[in-house]
PDB file of C-alpha atoms in Angstrom:
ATOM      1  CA  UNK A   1      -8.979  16.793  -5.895  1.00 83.00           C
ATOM      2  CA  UNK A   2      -6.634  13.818  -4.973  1.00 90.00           C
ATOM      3  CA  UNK A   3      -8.126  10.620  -5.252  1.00 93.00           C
ATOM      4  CA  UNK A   4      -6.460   7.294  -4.546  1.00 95.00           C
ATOM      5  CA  UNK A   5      -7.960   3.797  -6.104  1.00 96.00           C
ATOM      6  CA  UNK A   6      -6.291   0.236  -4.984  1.00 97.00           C
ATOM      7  CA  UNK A   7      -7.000  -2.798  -6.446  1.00 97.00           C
ATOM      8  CA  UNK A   8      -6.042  -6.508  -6.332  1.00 97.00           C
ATOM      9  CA  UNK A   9      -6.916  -7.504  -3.094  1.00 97.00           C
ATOM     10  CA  UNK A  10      -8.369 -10.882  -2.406  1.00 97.00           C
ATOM     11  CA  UNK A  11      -8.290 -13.906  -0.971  1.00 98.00           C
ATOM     12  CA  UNK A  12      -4.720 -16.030  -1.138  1.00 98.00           C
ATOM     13  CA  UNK A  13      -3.776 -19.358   1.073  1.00 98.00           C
ATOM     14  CA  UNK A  14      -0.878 -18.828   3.029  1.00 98.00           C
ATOM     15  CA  UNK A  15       2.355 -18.333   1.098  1.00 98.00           C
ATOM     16  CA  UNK A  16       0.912 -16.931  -1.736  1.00 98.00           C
ATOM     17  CA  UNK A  17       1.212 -13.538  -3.474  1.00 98.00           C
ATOM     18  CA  UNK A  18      -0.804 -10.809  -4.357  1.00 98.00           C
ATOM     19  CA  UNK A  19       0.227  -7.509  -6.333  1.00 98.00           C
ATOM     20  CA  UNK A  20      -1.920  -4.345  -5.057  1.00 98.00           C
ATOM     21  CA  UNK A  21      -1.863  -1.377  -7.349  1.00 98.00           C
ATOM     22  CA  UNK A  22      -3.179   1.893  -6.200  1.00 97.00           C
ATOM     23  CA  UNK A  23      -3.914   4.578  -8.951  1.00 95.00           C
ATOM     24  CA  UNK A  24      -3.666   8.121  -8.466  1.00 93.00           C
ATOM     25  CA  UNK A  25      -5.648  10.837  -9.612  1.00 88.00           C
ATOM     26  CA  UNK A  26      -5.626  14.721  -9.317  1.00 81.00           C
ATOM     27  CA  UNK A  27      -2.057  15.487  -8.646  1.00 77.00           C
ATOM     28  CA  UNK A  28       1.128  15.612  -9.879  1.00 82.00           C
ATOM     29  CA  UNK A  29       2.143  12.050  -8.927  1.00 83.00           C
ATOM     30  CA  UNK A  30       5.835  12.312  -9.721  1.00 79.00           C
ATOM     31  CA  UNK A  31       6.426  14.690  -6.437  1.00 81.00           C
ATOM     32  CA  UNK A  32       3.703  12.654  -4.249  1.00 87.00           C
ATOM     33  CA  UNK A  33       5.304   9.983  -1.110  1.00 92.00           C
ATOM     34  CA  UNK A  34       3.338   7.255  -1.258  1.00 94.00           C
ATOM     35  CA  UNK A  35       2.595   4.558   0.949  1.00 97.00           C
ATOM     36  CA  UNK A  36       0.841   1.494   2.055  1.00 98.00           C
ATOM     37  CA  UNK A  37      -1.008   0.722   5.148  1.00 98.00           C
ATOM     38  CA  UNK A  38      -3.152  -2.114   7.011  1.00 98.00           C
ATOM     39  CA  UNK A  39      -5.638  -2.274   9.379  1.00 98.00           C
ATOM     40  CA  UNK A  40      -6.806  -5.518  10.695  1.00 97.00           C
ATOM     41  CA  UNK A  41     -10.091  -6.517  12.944  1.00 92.00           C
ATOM     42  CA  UNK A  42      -9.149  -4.801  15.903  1.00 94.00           C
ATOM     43  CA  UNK A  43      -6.208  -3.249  15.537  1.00 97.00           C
ATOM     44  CA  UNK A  44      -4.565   0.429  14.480  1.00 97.00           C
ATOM     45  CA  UNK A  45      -3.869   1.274  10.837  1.00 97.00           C
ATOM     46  CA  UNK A  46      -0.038   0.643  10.401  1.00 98.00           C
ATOM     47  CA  UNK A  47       2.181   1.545   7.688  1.00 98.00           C
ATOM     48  CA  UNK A  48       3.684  -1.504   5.316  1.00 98.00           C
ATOM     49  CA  UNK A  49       5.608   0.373   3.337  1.00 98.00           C
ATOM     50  CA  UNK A  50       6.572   4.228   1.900  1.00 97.00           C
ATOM     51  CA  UNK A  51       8.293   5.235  -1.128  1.00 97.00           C
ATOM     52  CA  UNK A  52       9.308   8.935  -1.496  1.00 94.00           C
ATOM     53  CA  UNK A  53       9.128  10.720  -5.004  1.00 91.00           C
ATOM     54  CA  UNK A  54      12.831   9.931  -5.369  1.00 91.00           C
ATOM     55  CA  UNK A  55      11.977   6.396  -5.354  1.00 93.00           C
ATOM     56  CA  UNK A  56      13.626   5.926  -1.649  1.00 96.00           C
ATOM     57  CA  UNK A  57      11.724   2.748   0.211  1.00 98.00           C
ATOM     58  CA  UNK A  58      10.758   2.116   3.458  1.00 97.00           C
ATOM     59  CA  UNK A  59       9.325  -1.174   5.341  1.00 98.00           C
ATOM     60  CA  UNK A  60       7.848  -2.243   8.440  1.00 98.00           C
ATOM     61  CA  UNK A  61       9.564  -4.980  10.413  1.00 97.00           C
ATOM     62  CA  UNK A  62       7.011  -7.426   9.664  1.00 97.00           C
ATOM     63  CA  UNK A  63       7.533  -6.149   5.683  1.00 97.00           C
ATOM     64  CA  UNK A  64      10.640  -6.984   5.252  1.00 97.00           C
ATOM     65  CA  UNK A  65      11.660  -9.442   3.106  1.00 97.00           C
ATOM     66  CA  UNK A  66       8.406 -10.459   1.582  1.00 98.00           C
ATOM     67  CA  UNK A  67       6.705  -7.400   0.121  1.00 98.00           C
ATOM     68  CA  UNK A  68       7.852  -4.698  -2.378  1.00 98.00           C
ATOM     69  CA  UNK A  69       6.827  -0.953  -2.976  1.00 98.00           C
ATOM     70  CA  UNK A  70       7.533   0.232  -6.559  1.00 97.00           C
ATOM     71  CA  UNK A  71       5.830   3.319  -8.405  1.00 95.00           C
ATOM     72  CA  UNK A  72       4.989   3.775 -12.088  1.00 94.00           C
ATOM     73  CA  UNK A  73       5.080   7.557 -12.377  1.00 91.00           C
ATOM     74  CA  UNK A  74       4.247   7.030 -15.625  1.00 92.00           C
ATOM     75  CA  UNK A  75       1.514   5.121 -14.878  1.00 93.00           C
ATOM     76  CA  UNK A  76       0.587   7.326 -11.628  1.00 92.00           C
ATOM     77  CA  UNK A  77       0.427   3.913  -9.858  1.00 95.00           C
ATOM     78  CA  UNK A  78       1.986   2.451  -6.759  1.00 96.00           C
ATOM     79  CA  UNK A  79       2.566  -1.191  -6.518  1.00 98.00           C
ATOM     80  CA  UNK A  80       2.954  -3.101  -3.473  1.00 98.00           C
ATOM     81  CA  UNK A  81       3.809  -6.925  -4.032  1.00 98.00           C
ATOM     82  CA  UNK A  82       3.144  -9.386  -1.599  1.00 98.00           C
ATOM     83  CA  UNK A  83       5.063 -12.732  -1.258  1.00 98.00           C
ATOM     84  CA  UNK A  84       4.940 -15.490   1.501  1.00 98.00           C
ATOM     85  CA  UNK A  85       1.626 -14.642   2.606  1.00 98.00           C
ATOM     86  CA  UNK A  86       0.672 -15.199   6.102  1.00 97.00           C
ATOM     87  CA  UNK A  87      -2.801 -15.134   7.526  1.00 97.00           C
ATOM     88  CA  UNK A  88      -1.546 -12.336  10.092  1.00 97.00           C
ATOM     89  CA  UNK A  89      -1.003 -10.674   6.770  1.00 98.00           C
ATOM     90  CA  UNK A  90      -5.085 -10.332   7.039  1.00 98.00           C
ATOM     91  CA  UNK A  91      -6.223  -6.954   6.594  1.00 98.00           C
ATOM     92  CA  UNK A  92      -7.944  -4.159   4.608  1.00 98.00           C
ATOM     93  CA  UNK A  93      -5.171  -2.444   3.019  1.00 98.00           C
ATOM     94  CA  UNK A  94      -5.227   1.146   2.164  1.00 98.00           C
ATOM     95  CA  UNK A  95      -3.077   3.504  -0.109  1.00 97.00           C
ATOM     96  CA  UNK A  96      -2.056   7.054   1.147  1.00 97.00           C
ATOM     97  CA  UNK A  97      -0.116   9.843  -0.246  1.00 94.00           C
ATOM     98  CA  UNK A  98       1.326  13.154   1.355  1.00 88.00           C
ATOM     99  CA  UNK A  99       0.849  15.570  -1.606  1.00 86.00           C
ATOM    100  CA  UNK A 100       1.935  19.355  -0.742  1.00 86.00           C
ATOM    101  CA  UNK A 101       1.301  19.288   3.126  1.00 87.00           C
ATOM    102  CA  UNK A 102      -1.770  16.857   2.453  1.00 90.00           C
ATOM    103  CA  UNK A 103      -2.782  13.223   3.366  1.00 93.00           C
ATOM    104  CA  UNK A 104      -5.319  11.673   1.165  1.00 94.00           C
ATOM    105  CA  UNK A 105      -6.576   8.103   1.313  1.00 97.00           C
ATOM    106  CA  UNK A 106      -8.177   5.439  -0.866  1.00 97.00           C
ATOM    107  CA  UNK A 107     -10.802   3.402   0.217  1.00 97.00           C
ATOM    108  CA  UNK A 108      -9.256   0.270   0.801  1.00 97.00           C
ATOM    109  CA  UNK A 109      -8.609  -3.458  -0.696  1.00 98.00           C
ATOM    110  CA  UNK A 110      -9.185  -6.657   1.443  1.00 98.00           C
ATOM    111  CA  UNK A 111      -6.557  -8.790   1.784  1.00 98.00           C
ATOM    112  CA  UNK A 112      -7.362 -12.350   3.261  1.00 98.00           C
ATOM    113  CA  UNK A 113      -4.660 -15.083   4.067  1.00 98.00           C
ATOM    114  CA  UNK A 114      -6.755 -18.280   4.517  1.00 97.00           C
ATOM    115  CA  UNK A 115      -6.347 -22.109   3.600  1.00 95.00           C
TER     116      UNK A 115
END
């Protein structure tokens, strides 16, 4: 069974960083996309940012710029570094990986932008 664990969330004034880590467990990480997503009060879950097993990267408009998705396949961990924080930035912030046809989820790290 996959299972998906993020940490470093927490609470940052705006322009700030944070580093989220998300560690996999159950599969063979090395051959697993991987991605980040958001959700904030009221809104839809939207992707951040992707990184296929060949290490190719992909970031939403709002991304760009300012965060960073790296893997440690080593490590079976997913990074996604945060700079320039913004209090839009606000959200619950949840790993995912498509693993052999699959979607699996963690259970999300807060993320709040405040001064």
């Amino acid at each position: 069974q996959v299972q998906l664990v993020e940490s470093g969330g927490g609470l940052v004034q705006p322009g700030g960083s944070l580093r989220l880590s998300c560690a996999a467990s159950g599969s063979d990480f090395s051959i697993a996309a991987m991605g980040w997503y958001r959700q904030a009060p009221g809104k839809q879950r939207e992707l951040v940012a992707r990184i296929s097993s060949g290490g190719r990267t992909d970031y939403a408009d709002s991304a760009k710029g300012r965060f960073t998705i790296s893997r440690d396949n080593a490590k079976n961990t997913v990074y996604l570094q945060m700079n320039s924080l913004q209090p839009e930035d606000t959200a619950v912030y949840y790993c995912r990986t498509l693993y052999v046809g699959y979607i699996y989820w963690g259970q999300g790290t807060q993320v709040t932008v405040s001064s």
